[in-house]
Coordinates of C-alpha atoms and ligand atoms in Angstrom, one line a residue:
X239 CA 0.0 0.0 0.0
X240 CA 1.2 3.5 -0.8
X241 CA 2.6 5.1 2.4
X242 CA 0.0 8.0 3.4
X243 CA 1.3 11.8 2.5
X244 CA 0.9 14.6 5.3
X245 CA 1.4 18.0 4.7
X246 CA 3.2 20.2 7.2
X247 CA 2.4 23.9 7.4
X248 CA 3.9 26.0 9.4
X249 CA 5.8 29.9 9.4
X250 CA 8.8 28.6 12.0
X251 CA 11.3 26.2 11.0
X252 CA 11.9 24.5 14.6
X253 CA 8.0 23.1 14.6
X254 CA 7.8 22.2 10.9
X255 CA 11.4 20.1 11.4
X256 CA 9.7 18.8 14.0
X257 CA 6.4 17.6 12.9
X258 CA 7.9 16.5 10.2
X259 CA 10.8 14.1 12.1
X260 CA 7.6 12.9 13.9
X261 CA 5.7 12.2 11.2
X262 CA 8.2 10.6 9.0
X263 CA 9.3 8.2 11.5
X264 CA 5.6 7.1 11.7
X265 CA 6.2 6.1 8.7
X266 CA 4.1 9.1 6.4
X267 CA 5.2 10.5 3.4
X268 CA 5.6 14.2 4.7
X269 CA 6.0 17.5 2.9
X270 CA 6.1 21.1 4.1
X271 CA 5.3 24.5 3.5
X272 CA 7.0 27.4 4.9
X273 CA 3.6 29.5 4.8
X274 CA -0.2 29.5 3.4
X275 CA 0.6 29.9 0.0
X276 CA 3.4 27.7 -0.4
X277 CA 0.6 25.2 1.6
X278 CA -1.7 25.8 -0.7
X279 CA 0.2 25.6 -3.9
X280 CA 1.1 22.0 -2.6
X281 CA -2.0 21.1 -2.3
X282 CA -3.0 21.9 -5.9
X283 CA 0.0 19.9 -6.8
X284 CA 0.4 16.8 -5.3
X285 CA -2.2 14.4 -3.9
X286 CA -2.5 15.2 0.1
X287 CA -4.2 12.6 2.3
X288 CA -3.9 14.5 5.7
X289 CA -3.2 18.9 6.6
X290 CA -1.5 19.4 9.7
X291 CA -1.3 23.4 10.0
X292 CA -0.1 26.3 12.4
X293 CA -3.6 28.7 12.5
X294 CA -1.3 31.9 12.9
X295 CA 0.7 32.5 10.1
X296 CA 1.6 36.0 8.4
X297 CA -0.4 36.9 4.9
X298 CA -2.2 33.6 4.7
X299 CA -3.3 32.0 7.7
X300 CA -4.4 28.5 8.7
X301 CA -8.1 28.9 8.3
X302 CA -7.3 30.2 4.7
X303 CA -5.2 27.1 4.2
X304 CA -8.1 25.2 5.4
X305 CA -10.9 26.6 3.3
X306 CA -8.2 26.1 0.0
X307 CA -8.0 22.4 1.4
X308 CA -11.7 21.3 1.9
X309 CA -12.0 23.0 -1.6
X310 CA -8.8 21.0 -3.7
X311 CA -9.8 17.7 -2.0
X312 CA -12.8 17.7 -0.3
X313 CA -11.7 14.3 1.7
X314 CA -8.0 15.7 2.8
X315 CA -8.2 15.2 6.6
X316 CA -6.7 18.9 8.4
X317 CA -5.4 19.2 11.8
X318 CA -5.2 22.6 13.2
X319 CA -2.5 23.6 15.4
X320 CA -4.0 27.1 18.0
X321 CA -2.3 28.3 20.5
X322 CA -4.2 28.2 23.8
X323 CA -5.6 31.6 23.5
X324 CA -7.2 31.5 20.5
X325 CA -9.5 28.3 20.8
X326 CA -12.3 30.5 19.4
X327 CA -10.8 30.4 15.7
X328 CA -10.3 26.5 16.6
X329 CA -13.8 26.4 16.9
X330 CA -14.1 28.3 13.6
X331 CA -12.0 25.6 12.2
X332 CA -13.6 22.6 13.0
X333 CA -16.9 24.5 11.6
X334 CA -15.6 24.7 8.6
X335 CA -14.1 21.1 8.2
X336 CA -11.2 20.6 10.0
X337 CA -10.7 17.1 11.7
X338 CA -9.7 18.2 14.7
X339 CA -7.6 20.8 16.5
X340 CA -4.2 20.6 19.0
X341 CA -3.6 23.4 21.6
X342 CA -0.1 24.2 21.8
X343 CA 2.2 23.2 24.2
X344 CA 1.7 19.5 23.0
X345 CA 2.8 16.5 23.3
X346 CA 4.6 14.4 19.7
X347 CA 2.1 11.7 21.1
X348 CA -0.8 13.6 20.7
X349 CA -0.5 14.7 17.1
X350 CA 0.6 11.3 16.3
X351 CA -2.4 9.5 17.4
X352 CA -4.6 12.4 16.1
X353 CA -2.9 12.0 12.7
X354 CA -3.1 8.2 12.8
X355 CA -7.1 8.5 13.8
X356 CA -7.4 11.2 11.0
X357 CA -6.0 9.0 8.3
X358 CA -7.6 5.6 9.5
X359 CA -10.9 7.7 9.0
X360 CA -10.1 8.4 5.8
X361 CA -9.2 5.6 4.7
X362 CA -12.3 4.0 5.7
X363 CA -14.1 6.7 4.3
X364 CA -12.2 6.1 1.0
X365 CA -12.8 2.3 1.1
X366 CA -16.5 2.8 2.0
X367 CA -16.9 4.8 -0.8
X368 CA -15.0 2.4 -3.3
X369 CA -17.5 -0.1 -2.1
X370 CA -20.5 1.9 -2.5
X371 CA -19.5 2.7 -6.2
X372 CA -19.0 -1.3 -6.4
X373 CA -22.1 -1.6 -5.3
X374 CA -24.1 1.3 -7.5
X375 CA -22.6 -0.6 -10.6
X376 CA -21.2 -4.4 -11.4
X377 CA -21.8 -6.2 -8.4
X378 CA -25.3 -6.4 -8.4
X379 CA -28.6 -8.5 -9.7
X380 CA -31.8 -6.2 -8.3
X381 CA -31.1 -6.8 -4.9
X382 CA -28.6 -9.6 -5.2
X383 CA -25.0 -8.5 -3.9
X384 CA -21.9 -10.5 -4.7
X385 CA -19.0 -10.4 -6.7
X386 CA -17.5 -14.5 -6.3
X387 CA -17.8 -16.7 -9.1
X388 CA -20.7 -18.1 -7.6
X389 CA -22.8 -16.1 -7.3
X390 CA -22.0 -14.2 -10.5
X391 CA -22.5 -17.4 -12.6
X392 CA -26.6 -17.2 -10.4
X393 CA -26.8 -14.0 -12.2
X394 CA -26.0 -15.4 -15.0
X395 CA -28.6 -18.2 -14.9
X396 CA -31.3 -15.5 -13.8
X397 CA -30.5 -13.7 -17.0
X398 CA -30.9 -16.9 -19.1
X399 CA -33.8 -18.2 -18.0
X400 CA -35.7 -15.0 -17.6
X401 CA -37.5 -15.2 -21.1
X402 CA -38.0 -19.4 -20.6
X403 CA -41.1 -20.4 -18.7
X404 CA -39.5 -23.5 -17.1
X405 CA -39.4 -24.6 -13.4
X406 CA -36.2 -23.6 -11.6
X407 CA -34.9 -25.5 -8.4
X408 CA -33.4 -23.5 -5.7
X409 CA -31.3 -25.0 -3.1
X410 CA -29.3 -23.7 0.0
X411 CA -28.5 -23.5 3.4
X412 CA -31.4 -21.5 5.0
X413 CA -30.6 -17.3 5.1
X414 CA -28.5 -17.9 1.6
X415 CA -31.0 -15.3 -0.4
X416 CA -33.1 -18.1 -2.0
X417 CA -36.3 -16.2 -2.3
X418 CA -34.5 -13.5 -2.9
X419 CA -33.3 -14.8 -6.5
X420 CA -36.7 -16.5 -6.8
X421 CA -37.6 -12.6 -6.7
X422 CA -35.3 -11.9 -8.9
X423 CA -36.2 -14.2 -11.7
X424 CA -39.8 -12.8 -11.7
X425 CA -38.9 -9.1 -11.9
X426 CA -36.4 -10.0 -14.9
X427 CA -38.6 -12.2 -17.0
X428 CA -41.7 -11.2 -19.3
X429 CA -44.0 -12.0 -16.3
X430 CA -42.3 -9.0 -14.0
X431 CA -46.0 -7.3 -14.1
X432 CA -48.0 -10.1 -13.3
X433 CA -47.9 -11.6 -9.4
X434 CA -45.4 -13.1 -7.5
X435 CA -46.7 -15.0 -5.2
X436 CA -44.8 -16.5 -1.9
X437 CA -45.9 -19.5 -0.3
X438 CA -44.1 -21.2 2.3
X439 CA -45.4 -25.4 2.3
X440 CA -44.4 -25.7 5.6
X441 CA -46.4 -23.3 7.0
X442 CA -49.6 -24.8 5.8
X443 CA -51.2 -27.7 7.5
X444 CA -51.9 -30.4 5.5
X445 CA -55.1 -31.1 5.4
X446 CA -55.7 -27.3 4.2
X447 CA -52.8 -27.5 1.5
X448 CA -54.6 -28.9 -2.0
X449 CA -57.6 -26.2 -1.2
X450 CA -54.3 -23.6 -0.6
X451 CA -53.3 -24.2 -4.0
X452 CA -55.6 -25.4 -6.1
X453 CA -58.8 -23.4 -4.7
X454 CA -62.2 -25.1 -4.1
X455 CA -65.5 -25.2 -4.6
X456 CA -68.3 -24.3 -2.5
X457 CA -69.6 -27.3 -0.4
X458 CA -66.7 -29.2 -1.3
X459 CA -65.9 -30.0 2.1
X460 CA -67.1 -29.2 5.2
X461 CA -66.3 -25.8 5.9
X462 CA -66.3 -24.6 2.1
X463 CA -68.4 -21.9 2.4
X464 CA -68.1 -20.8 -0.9
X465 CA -65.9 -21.2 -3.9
X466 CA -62.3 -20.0 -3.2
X467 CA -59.4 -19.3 -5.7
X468 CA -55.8 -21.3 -5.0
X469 CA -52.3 -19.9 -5.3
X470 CA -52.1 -21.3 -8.5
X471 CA -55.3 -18.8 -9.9
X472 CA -53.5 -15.8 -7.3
X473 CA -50.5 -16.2 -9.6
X474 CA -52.1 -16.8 -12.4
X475 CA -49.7 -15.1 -15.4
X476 CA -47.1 -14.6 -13.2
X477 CA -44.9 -16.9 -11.0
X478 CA -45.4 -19.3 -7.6
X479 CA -42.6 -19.3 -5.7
X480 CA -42.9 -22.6 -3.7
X481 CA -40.4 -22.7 -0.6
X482 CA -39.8 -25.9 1.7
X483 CA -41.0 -27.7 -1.4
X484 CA -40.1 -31.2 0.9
X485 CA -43.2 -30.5 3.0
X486 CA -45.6 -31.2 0.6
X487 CA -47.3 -34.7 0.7
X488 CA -46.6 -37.0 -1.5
X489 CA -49.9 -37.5 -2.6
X490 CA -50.4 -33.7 -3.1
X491 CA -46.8 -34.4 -5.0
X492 CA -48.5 -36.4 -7.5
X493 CA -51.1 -33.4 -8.4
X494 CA -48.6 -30.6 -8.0
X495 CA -46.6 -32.9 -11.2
X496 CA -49.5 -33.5 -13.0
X497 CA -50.4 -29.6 -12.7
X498 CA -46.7 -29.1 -14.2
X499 CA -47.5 -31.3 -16.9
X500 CA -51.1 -30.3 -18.4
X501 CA -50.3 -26.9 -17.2
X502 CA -54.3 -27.7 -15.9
X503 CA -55.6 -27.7 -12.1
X504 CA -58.8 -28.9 -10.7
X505 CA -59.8 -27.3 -7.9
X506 CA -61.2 -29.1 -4.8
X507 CA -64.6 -30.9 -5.1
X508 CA -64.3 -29.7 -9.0
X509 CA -65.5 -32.1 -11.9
X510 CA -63.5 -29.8 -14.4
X511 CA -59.9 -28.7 -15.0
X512 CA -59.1 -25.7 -15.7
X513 CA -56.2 -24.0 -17.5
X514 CA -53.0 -22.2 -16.0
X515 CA -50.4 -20.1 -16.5
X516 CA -47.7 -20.0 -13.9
X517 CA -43.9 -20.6 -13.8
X518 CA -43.3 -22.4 -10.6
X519 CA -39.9 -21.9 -8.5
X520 CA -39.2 -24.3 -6.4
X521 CA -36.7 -24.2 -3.0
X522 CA -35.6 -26.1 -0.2
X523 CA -32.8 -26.7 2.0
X524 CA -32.3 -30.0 2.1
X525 CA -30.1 -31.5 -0.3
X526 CA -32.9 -33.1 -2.2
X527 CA -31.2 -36.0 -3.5
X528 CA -31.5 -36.9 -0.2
X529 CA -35.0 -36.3 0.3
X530 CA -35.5 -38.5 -2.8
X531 CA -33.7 -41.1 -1.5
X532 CA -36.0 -41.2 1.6
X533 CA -39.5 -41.2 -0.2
X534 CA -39.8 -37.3 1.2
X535 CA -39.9 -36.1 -2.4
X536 CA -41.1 -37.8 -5.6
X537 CA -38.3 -38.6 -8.2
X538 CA -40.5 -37.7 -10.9
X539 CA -41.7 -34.2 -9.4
X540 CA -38.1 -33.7 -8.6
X541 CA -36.9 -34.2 -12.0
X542 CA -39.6 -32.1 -13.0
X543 CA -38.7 -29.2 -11.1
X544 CA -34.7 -29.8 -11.2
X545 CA -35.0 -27.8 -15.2
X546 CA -32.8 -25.1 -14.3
X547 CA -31.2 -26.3 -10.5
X548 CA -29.4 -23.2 -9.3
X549 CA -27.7 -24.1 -6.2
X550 CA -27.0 -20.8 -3.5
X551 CA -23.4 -21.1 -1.7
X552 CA -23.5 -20.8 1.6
X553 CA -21.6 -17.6 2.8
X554 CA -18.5 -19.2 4.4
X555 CA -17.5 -20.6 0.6
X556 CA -17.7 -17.3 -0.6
X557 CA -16.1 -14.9 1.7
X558 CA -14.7 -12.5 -0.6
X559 CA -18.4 -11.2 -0.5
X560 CA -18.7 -10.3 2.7
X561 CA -17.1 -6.7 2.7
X562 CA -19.3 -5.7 -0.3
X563 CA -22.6 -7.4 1.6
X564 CA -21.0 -5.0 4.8
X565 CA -21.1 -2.2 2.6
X566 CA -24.8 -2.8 1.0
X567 CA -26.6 -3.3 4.9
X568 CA -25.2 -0.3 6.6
X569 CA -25.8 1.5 3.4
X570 CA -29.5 0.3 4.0
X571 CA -29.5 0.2 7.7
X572 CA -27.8 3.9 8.0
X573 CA -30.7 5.0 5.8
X574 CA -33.6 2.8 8.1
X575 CA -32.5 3.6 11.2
X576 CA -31.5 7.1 10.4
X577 CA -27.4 6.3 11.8
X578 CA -24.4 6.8 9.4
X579 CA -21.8 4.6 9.7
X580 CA -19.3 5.4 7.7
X581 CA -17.6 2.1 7.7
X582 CA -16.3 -0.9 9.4
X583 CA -12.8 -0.7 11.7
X584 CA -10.4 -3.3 10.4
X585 CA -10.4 -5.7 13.3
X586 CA -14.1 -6.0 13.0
X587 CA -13.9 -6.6 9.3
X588 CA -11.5 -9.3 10.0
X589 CA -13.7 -11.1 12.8
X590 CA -17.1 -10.6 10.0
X591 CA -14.6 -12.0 7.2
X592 CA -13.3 -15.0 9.3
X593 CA -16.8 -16.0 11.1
X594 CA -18.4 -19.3 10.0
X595 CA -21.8 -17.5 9.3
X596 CA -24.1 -20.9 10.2
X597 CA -26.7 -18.2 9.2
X598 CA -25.5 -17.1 6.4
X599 CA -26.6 -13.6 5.1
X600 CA -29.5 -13.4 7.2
X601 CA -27.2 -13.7 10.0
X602 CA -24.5 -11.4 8.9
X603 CA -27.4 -8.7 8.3
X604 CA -28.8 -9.6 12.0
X605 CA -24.8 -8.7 12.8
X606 CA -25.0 -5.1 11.2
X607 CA -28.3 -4.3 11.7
X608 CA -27.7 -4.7 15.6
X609 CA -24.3 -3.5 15.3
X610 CA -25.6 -0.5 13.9
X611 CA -28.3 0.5 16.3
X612 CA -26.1 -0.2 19.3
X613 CA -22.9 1.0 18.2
X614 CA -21.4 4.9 18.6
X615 CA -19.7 6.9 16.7
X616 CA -19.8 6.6 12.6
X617 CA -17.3 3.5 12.7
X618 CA -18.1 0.2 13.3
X619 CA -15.8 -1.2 15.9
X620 CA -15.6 -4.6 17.3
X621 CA -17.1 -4.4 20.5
X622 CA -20.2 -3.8 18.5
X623 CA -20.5 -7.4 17.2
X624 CA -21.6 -10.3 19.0
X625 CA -19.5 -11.8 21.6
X626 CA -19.8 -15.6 19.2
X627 CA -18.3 -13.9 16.5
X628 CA -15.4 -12.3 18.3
X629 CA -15.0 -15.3 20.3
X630 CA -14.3 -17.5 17.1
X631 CA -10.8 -18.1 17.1
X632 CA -8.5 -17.5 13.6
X633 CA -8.0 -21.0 12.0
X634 CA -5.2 -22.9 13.9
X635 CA -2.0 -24.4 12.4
X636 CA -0.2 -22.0 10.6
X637 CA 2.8 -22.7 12.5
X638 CA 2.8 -26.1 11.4
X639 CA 3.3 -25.0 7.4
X640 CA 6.8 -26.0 6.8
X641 CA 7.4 -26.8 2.9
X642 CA 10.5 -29.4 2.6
X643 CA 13.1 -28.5 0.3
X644 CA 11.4 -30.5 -2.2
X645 CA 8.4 -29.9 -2.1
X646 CA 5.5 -31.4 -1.4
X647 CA 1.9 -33.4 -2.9
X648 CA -0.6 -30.7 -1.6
X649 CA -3.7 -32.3 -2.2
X650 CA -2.5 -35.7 -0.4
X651 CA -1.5 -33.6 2.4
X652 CA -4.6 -31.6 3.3
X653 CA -6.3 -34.8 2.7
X654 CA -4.7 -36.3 5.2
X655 CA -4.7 -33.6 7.3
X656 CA -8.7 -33.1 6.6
X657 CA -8.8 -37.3 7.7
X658 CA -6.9 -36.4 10.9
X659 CA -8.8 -34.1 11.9
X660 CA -12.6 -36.1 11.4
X661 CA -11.0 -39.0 13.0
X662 CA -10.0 -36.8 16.1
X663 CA -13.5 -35.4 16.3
X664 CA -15.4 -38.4 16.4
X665 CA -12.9 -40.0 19.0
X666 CA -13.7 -37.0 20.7
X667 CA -17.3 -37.5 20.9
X668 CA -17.5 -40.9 20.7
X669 CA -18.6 -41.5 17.9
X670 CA -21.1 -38.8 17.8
X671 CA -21.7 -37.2 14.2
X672 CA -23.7 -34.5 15.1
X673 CA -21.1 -33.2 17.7
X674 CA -18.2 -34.3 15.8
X675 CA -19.8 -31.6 13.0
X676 CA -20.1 -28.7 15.3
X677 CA -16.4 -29.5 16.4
X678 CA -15.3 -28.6 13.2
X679 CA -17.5 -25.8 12.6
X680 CA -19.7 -27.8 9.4
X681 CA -23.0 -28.3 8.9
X682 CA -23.6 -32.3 9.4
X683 CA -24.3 -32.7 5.6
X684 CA -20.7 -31.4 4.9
X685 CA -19.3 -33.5 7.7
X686 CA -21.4 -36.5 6.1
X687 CA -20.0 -35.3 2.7
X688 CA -16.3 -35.7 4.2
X689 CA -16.5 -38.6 6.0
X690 CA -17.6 -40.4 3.0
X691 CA -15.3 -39.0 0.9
X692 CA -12.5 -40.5 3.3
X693 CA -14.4 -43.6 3.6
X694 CA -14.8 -43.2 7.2
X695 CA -18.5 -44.4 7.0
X696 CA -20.5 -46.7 4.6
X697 CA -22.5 -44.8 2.2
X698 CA -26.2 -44.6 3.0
X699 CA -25.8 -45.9 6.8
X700 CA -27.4 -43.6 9.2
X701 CA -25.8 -45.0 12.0
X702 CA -22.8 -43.4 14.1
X703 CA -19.1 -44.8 12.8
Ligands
ATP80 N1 -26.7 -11.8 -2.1 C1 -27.4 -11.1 -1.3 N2 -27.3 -9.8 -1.3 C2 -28.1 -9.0 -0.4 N3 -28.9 -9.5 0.5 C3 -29.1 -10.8 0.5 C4 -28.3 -11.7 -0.3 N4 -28.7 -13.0 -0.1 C5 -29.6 -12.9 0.9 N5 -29.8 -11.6 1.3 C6 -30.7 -11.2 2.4 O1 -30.6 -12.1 3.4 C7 -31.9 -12.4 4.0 C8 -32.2 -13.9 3.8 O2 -32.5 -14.1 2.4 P1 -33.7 -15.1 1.9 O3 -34.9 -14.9 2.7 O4 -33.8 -15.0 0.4 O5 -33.0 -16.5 2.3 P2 -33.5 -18.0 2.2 O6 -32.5 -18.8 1.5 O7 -34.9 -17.9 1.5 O8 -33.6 -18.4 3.7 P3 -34.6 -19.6 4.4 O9 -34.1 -20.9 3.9 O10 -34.3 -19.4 5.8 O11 -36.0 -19.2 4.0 C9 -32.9 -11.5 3.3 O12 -33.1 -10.4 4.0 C10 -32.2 -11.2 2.0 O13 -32.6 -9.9 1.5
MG81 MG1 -36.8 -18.4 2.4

């Protein structure tokens, strides 16, 4: 990183030499001026990140320096330097811009640290404002955020199938943004002005679920009062986004398919079928191989819906996200809640980048959204987030990376390594999956996926190794 340049303004020799001693062995890129327009001319000439300035200066004085400043490079960070007596133009300073102002007699550690803090802001400033411009222009899908490969290639898909009418599969770890890209496929395709319509299956009770959303006819069972329209007819033109798409019975499966097939519905207690227009999206998060596997979802309606699978990492497999997704919910947040925060201190950003995020993005919004209300000041700090996320320690190890002379297999090693370490956790817990998982911070279906892959259980046995 470039080294930060301060500029040193003063009319007497003996302070600017030693400001500038200071300064330079905090490791700044420091250049003076011998006077306000000298100060000024500097400014217009090379690319300042932080004014320190003496107020009282023969022909042009501080505040004039200031005001040339705020107007060159509205973000240059300037310190003012009064002398006791005249805290009254310090006051006028800080009114019109400056960062902050030191009384003299000081200390060298007091302008340090107000130099450091005036430059830290900046740069946070700078780096908020680098994301926000990220933000306004590639790295979003309507309200999608995200700039990995994964998530650029779900943009992709969205654009591709938006003209297509086919059913689309959605899968993820719960809080991954799933019915936020089943949003997003509506609002792109030909059917953005017709309804989209949300239903969640496991919400509904069984026994209410075909009359949910096919509709029925009056008197068709007790309670039928009169004829009522299903989510199918509410959607009708548009699309029906069906979420937890496992908790529908199998027998109501069977209908749902043959609905897909016809594109026809017969409403409850109905002798006649009716036409329909819908694009269904379909989501769960369950792998639903899985669910086929154990008669929770029909193959067939499952092949049906799998057209156009679009699979939603979780967050912890796309971490280089999470600064730009930091960015987007203060943005938001600051704007709800009416509280600025101009960005995010760097050991925070760390503990938020190196977090497991069982959540995912609904968790890491949760994060900010408290963060934000509870926090002071315009930056984030740490002792804003949770105390689970700062308590997560850094991954462990590092000391034992030695690479021989020669070399070494890579792959072979972190698999044996990755073996180790499942072997250690079920010893551990004797035996117990579930825990062994948490252990090692994965979900069970990962640590299922591992142990497999090292052979460490049969495939298919539910049972404990
Ligand atoms: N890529 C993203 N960019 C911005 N916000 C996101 C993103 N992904 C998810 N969110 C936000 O995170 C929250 C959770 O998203 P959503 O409800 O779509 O998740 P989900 O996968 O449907 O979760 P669940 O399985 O629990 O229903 C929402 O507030 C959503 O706006
Ligand atoms: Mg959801």
């Amino acid at each position: 990183m470039a080294k930060a340049r301060v500029l040193v303004v003063d009319d007497e020799k003996s302070m600017r030499d030693l400001l500038s001693i200071t300064l330079e062995k905090e490791g700044y890129d420091v250049l003076t001026a011998a006077g306000g327009e000298a100060a000024i001319e500097a400014l217009r000439r090379d690319a300042t990140d932080a004014v320190i300035t003496d107020l009282r200066m023969p022909k042009v004085d501080g505040l004039q320096v200031l005001r040339a400043a705020k107007e060159i490079s509205p973000d240059v960070a300037v310190i003012v330097i009064t002398a006791v007596a005249s805290t009254e133009t310090a006051v006028e300073a800080m009114k019109l811009g400056a960062y902050d102002y030191i009384t003299k007699p000081f200390k060298l550690d007091e302008v340090s640290l107000i130099v450091r803090n005036a430059l830290e802001r900046k740069r946070l400033r700078d780096e908020n404002l680098y994301l926000r411009k990220q933000l306004e222009t590639q790295h979003r899908f309507e309200n999608i955020i995200g700039k990995s490969g994964r998530i650029l290639e779900v943009f992709d898909t969205i654009r591709k199938i938006s003209d297509s009418p086919s059913t689309a599969m959605i899968t993820g770890e719960s809080g991954t943004g799933k019915e936020l890209v089943a949003r997003a496929i509506h609002f792109n395709s030909l059917r953005r002005d017709k309804p989209f319509v949300s239903v969640n299956c496991g919400a509904i009770p069984e026994g209410l679920m075909e009359s949910e959303l096919f509709g029925h006819v009056r008197g068709a069972f007790t309670g039928a009062v009169s004829n009522k329209i299903g989510l199918f007819s509410a959607g009708e033109g548009g699309t029906l986004f069906l979420d937890e798409i496992t908790e529908i019975p199998p027998l109501l499966q069977v209908k749902l398919l043959r609905a897909i097939q016809t594109r026809e519905i017969r409403r409850v207690g109905d002798t006649k079928d009716m036409k329909t227009d819908v694009r269904l999206i379909a989501a769960s998060n369950r792998n639903l191989e899985d669910a086929v596997k154990d008669g929770i979802l029909r193959e067939d309606l499952y092949y049906r819906l799998n057209v156009i699978p679009i699979q939603l990492p979780p967050l912890r497999e796309r971490r280089e996200d999470i600064p730009l997704l930091v960015a987007h919910f203060l943005q938001k947040f600051g704007k709800d809640l009416g509280k600025e925060a101009r960005g995010v201190a760097p050991e925070a950003m760390i503990v938020l980048e190196r977090y497991h995020w069982p959540g995912n993005i609904r968790e890491l919004e949760n994060v900010l959204e408290r963060a934000i209300v509870l926090g002071a000041g315009d930056v984030l700090g740490i002792e804003s987030l949770p105390e689970t996320l700062r308590r997560e320690r850094p991954v462990k190890g590092m000391e034992a990376v030695d690479l021989p002379e020669d070399g070494l297999d890579l792959e072979a090693t972190l698999d044996t390594i990755e073996r180790g370490y499942l072997q250690r956790a079920l010893d551990r817990t004797g035996g117990v999956q579930t825990k062994a998982a948490e252990l090692l911070k994965m979900t069970f279906r990962q640590f299922r996926y591992k142990l497999q892959k090292h052979s460490l259980v049969r495939k298919g046995s539910g049972g404990d190794v």
